PDB file of C-alpha atoms in Angstrom:
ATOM      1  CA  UNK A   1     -31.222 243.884  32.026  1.00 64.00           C
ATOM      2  CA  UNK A   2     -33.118 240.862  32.595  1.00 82.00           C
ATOM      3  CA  UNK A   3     -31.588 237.301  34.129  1.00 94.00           C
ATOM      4  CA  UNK A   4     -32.339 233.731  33.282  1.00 97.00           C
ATOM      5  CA  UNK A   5     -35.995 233.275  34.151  1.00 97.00           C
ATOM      6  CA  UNK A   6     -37.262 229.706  34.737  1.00 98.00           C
ATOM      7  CA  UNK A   7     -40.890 228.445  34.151  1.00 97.00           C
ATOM      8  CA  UNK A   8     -42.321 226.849  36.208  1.00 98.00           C
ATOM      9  CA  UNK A   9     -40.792 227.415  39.814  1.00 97.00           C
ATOM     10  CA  UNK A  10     -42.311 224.734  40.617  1.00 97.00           C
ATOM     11  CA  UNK A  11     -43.999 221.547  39.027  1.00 97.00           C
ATOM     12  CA  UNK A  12     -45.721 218.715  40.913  1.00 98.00           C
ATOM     13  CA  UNK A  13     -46.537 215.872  38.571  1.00 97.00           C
ATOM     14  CA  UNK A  14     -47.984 212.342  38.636  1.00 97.00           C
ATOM     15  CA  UNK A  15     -45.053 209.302  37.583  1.00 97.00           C
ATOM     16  CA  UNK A  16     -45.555 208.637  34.001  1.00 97.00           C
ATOM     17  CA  UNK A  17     -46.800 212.008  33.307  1.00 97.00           C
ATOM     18  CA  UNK A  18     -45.407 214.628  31.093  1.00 97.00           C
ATOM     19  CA  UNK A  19     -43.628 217.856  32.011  1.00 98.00           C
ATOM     20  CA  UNK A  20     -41.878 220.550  30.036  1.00 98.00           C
ATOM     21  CA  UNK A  21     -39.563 223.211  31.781  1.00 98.00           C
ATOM     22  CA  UNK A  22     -38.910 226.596  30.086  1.00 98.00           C
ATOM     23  CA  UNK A  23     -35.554 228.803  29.939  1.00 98.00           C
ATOM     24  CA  UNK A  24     -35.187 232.062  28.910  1.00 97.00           C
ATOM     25  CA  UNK A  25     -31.546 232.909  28.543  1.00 96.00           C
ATOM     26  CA  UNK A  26     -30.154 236.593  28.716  1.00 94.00           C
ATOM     27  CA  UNK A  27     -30.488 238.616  25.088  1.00 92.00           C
ATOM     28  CA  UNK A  28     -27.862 237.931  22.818  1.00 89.00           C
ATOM     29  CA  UNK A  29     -26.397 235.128  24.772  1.00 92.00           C
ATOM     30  CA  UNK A  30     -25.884 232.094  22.226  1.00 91.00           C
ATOM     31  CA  UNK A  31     -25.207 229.513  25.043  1.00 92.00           C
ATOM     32  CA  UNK A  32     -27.784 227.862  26.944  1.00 94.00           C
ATOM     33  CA  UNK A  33     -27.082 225.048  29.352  1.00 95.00           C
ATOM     34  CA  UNK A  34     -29.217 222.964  31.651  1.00 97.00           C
ATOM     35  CA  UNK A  35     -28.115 221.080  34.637  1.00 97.00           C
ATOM     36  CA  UNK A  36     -30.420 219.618  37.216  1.00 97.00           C
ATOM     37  CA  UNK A  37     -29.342 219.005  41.184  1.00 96.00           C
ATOM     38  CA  UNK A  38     -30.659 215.669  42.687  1.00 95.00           C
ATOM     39  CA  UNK A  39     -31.482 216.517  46.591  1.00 89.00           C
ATOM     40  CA  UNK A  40     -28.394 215.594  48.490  1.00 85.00           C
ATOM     41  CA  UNK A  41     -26.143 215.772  45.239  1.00 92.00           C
ATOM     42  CA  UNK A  42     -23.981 218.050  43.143  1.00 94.00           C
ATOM     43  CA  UNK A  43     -25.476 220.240  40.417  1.00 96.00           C
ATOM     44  CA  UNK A  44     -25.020 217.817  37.397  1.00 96.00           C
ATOM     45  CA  UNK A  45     -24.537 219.114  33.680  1.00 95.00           C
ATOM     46  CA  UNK A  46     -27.166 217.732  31.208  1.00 97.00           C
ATOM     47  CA  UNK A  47     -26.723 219.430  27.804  1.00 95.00           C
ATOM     48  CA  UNK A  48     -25.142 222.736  25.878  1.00 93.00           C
ATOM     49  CA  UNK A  49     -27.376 224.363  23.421  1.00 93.00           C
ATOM     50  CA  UNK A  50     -25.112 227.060  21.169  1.00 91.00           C
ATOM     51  CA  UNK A  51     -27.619 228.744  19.287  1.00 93.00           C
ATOM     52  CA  UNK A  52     -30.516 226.101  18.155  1.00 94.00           C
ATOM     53  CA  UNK A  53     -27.389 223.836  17.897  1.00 93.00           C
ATOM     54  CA  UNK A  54     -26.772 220.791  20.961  1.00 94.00           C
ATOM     55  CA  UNK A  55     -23.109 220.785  21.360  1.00 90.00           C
ATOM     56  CA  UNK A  56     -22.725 218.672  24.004  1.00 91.00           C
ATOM     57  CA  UNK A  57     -25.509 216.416  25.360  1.00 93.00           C
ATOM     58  CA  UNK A  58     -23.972 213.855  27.358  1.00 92.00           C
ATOM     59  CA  UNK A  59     -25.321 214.325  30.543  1.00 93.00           C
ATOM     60  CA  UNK A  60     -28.706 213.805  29.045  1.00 95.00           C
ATOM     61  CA  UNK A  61     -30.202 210.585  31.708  1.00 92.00           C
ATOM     62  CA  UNK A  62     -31.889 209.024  29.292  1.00 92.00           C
ATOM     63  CA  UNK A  63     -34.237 209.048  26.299  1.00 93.00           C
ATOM     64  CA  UNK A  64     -37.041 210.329  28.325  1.00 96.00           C
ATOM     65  CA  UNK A  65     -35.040 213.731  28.185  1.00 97.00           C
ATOM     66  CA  UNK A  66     -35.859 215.967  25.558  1.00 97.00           C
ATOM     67  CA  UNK A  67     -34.442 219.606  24.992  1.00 97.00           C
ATOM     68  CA  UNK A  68     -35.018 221.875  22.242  1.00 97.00           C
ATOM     69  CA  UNK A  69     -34.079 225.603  20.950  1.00 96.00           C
ATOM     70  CA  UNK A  70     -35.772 226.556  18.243  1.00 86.00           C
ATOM     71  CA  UNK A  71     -34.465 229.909  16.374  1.00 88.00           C
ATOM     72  CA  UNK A  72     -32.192 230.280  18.706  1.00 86.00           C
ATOM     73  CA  UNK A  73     -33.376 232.032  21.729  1.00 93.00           C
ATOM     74  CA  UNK A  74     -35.960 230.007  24.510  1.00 97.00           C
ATOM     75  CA  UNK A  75     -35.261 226.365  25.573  1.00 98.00           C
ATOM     76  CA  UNK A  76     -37.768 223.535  26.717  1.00 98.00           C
ATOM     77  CA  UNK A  77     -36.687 220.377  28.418  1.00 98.00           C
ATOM     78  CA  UNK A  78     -38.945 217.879  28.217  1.00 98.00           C
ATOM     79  CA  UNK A  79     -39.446 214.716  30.640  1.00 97.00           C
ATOM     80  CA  UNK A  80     -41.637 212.058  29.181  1.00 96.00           C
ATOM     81  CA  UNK A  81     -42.867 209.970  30.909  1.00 96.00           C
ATOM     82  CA  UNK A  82     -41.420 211.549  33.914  1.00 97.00           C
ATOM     83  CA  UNK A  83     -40.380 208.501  36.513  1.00 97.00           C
ATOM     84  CA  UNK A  84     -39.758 209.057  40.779  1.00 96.00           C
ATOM     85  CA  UNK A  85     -35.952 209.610  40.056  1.00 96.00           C
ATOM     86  CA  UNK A  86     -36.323 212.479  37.727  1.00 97.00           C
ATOM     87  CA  UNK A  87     -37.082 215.045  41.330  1.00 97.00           C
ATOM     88  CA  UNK A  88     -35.147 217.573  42.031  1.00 97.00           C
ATOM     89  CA  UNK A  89     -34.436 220.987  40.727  1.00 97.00           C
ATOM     90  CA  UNK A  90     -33.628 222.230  37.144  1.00 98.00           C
ATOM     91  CA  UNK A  91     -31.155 225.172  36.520  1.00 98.00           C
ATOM     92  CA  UNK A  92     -30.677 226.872  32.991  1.00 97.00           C
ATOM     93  CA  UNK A  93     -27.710 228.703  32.655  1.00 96.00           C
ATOM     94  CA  UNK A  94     -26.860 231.161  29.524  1.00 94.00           C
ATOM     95  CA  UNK A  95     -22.840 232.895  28.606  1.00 91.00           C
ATOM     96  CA  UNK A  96     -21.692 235.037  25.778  1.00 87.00           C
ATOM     97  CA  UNK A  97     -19.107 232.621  25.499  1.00 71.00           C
ATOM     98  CA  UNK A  98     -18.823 228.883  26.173  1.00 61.00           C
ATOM     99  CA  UNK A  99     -14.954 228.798  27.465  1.00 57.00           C
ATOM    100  CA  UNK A 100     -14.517 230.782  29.928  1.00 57.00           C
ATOM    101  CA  UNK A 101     -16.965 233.325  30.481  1.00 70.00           C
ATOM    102  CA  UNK A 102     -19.366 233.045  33.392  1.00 84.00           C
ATOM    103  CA  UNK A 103     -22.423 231.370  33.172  1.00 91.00           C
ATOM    104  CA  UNK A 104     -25.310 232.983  34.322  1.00 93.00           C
ATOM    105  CA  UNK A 105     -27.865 231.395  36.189  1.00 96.00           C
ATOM    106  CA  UNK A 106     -31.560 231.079  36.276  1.00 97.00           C
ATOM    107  CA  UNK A 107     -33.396 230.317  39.680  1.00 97.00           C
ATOM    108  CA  UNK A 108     -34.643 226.710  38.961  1.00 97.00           C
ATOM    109  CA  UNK A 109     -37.586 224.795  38.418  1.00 98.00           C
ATOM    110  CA  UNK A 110     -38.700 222.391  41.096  1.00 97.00           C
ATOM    111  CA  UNK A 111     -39.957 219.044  39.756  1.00 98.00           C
ATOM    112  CA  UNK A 112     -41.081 216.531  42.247  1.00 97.00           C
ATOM    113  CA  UNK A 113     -42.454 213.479  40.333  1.00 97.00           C
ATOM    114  CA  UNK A 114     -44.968 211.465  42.595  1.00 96.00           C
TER     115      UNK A 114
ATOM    116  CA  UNK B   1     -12.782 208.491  39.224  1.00 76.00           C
ATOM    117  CA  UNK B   2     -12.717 212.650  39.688  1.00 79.00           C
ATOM    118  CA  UNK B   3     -13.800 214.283  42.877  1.00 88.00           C
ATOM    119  CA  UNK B   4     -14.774 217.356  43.892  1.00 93.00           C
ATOM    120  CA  UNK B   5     -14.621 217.571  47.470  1.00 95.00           C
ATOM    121  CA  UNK B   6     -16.020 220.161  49.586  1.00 96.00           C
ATOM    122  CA  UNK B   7     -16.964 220.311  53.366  1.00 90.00           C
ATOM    123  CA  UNK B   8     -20.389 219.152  53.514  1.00 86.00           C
ATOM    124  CA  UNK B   9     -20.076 220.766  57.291  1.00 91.00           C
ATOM    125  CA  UNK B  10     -21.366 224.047  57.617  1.00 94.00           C
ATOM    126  CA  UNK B  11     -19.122 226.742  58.536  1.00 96.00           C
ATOM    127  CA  UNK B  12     -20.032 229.297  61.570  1.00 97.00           C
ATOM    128  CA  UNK B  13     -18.196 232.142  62.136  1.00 96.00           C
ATOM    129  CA  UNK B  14     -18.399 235.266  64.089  1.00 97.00           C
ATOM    130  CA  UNK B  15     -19.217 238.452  62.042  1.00 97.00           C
ATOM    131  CA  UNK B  16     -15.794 240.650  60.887  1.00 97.00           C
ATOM    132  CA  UNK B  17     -13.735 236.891  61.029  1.00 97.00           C
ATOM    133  CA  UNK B  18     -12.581 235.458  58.039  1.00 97.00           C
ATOM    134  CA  UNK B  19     -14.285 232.626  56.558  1.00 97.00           C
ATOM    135  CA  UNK B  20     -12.142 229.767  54.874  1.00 97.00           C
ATOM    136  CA  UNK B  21     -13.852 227.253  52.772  1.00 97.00           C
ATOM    137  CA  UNK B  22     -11.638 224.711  51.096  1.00 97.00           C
ATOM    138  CA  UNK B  23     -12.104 222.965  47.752  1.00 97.00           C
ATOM    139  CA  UNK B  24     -10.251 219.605  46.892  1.00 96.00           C
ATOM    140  CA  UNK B  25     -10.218 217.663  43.673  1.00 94.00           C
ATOM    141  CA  UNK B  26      -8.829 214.291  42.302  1.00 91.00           C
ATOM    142  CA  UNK B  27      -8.463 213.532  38.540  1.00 86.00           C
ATOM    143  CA  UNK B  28      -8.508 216.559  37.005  1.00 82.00           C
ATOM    144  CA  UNK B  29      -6.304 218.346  34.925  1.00 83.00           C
ATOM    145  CA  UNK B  30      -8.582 221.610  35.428  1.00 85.00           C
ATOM    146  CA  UNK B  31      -8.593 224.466  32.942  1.00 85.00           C
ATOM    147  CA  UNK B  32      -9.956 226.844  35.390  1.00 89.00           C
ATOM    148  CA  UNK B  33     -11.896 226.925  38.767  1.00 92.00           C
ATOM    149  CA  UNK B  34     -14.856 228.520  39.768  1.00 94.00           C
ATOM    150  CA  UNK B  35     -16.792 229.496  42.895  1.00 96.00           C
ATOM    151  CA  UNK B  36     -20.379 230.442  42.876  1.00 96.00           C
ATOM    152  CA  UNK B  37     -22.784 231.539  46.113  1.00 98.00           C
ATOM    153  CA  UNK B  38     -25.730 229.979  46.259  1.00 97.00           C
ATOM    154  CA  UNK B  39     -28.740 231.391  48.164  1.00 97.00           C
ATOM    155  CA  UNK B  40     -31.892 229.096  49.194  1.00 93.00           C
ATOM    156  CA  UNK B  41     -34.148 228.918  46.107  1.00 92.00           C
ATOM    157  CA  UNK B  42     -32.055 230.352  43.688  1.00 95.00           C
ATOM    158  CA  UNK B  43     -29.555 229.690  41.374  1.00 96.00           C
ATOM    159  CA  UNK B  44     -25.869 230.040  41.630  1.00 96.00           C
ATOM    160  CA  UNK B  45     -23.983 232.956  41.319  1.00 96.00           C
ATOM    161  CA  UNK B  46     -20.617 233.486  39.511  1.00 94.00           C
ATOM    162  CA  UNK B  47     -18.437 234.786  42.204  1.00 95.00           C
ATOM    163  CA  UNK B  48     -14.646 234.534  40.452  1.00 94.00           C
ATOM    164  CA  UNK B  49     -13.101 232.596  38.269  1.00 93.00           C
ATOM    165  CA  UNK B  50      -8.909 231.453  38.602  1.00 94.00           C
ATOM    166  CA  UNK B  51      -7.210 229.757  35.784  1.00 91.00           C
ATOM    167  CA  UNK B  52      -4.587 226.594  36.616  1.00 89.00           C
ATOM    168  CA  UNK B  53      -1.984 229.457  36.034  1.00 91.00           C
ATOM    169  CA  UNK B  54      -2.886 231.797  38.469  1.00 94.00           C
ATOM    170  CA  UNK B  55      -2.355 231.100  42.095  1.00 93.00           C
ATOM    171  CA  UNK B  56      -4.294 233.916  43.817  1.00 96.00           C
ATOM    172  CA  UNK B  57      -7.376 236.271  42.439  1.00 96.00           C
ATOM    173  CA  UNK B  58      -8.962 238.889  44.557  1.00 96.00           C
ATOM    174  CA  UNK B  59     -12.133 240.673  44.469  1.00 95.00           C
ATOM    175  CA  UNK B  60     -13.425 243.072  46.801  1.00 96.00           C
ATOM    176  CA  UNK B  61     -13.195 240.945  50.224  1.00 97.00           C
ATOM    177  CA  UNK B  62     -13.212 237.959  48.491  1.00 98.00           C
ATOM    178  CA  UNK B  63      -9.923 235.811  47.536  1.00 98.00           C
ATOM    179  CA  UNK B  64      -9.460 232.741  45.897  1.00 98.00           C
ATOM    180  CA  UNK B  65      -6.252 230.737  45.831  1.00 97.00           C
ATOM    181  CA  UNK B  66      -5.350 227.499  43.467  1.00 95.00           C
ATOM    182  CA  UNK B  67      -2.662 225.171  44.361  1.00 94.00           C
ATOM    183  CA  UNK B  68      -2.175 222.393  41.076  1.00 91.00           C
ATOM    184  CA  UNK B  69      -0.072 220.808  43.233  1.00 92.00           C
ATOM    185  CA  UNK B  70      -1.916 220.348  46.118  1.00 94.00           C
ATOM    186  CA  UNK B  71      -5.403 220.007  44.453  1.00 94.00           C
ATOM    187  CA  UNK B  72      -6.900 222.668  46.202  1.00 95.00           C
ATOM    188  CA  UNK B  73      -8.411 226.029  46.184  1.00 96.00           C
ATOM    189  CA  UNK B  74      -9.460 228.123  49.057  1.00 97.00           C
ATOM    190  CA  UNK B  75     -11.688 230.809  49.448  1.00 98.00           C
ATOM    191  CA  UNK B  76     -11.764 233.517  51.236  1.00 98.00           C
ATOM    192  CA  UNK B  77     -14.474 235.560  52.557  1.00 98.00           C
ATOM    193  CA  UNK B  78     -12.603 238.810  54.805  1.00 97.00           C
ATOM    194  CA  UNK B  79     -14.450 241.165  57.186  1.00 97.00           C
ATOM    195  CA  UNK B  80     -17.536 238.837  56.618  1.00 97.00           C
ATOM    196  CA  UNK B  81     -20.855 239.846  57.457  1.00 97.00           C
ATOM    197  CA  UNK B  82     -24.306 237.932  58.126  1.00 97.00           C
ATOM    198  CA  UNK B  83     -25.094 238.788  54.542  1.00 98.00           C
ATOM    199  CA  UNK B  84     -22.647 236.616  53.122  1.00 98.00           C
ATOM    200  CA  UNK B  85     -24.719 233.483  54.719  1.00 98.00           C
ATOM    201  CA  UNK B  86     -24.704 230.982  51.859  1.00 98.00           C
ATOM    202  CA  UNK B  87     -23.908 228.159  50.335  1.00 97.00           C
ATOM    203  CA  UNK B  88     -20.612 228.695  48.315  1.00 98.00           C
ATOM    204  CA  UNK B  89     -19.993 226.004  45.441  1.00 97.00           C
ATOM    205  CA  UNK B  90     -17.227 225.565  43.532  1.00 96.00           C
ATOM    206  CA  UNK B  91     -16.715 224.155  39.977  1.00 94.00           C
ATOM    207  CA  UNK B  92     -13.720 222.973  37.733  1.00 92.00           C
ATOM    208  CA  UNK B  93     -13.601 222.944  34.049  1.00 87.00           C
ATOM    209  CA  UNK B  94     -10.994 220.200  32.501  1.00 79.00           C
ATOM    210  CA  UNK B  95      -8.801 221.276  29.729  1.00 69.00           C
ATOM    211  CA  UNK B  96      -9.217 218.707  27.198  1.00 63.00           C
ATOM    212  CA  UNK B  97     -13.032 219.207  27.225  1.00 60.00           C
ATOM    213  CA  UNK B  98     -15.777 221.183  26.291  1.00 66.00           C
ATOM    214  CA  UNK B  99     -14.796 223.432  29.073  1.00 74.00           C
ATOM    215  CA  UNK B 100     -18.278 222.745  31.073  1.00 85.00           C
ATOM    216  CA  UNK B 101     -18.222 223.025  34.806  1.00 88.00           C
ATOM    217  CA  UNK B 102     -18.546 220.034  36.873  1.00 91.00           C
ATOM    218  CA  UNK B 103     -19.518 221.026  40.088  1.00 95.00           C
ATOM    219  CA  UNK B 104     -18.815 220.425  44.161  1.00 96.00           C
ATOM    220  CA  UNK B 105     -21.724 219.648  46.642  1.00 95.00           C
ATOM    221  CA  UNK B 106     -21.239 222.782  47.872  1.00 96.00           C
ATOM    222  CA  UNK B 107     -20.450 223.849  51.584  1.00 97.00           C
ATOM    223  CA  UNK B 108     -23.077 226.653  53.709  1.00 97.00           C
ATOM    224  CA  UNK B 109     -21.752 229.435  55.309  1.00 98.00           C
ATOM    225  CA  UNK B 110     -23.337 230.925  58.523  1.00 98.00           C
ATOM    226  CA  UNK B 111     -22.215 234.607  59.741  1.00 98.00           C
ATOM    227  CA  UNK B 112     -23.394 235.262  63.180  1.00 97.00           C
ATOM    228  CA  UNK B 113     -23.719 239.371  63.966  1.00 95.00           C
TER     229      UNK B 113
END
């Protein structure tokens, strides 16, 4: 069975440019979740996607953070324009079910904004 | 505010030894605890999970314990083996909440054969 695959592994981008990460979650799981991890810092929740549905996107930074799920299945997150602070590396995560089940991980996107 | 304290030290042990890594938290009322391995340029891994009811969880040579008093879990890596190099994380979910992990910094692990 296939994991959580991230695209791109890695994204070098100009400040004020736009960038849009990709998540695949595993089949049939209807929870998607994105966190990102700062260099030096904890992995930090962004947002919880169940089915096309956000239910819970308070760790979004800011309005320059957009993530969609159409139908259900892939996930973009979209930084526009991306800033210097926005660096670091993406994870997507997808569960069967959002209590207590174990989230499954992707390997990351690297973003370094310059 | 809540912490999640973990020992940004890395740990270096002698293969077959057990490793110890300790997790400590402030202002939570956590549902459930996590830990996760983490190898370079990957994502984590779900190792176990241990709810705030349970105060020990084994798997394989790995065991967890959670102390609500203290604030504290510890995890346990027996027999260990260079393989098990890694960063191990662990995460707490709050009851009250929308059960998402919040996670520790995270503290590396080196085996030595």
């Amino acid at each position: 069975e296939a994991g959580v695959t991230q695209f791109p592994s890695h994204s070098v981008i100009e400040k004020g440019q736009t960038v849009t990460l990709r998540c695949d979650p595993i089949s049939g799981h209807d929870n998607l979740y994105w966190y990102r991890r700062v260099m030096g810092k904890e992995i930090k929740f962004l947002l919880h996607f169940v089915k096309e549905s956000k239910q819970d996107e308070s760790g979004m930074p800011n309005n320059r953070f957009l993530a969609e799920r159409t139908g259900g299945t892939y996930s973009t997150l979209k930084v526009q324009p991306a800033e210097l602070e926005d660096s670091g590396v993406y994870f997507c995560a997808s569960s069967q079910a959002s209590a207590h089940n174990e989230q499954f991980f992707g390997p990351g996107t690297r973003l370094t904004v310059l | 505010s809540q912490k999640i304290e973990q020992n940004s030290e890395a740990l270096n042990i002698q293969e077959g030894k057990t490793a110890t890594l300790t997790c400590n938290y402030t202002n939570y009322s956590p549902a459930y605890l996590q830990w996760y391995r983490q190898d370079p340029g990957r994502g984590p891994v779900f190792l176990l999970l241990i709810r705030e009811n349970e105060k020990e969880k084994r798997k394989e040579r790995l065991k967890v314990t959670f102390d609500t008093t203290l604030k504290q879990s510890l995890f346990h890596i027996t027999a260990s083996q260079p393989a098990d190099s890694a960063t191990y994380l662990c995460a707490l979910a709050s009851s009250g909440g929308s059960y998402i992990p919040t996670f520790g910094r995270g503290t590396s692990l080196i085996v030595h054969p």
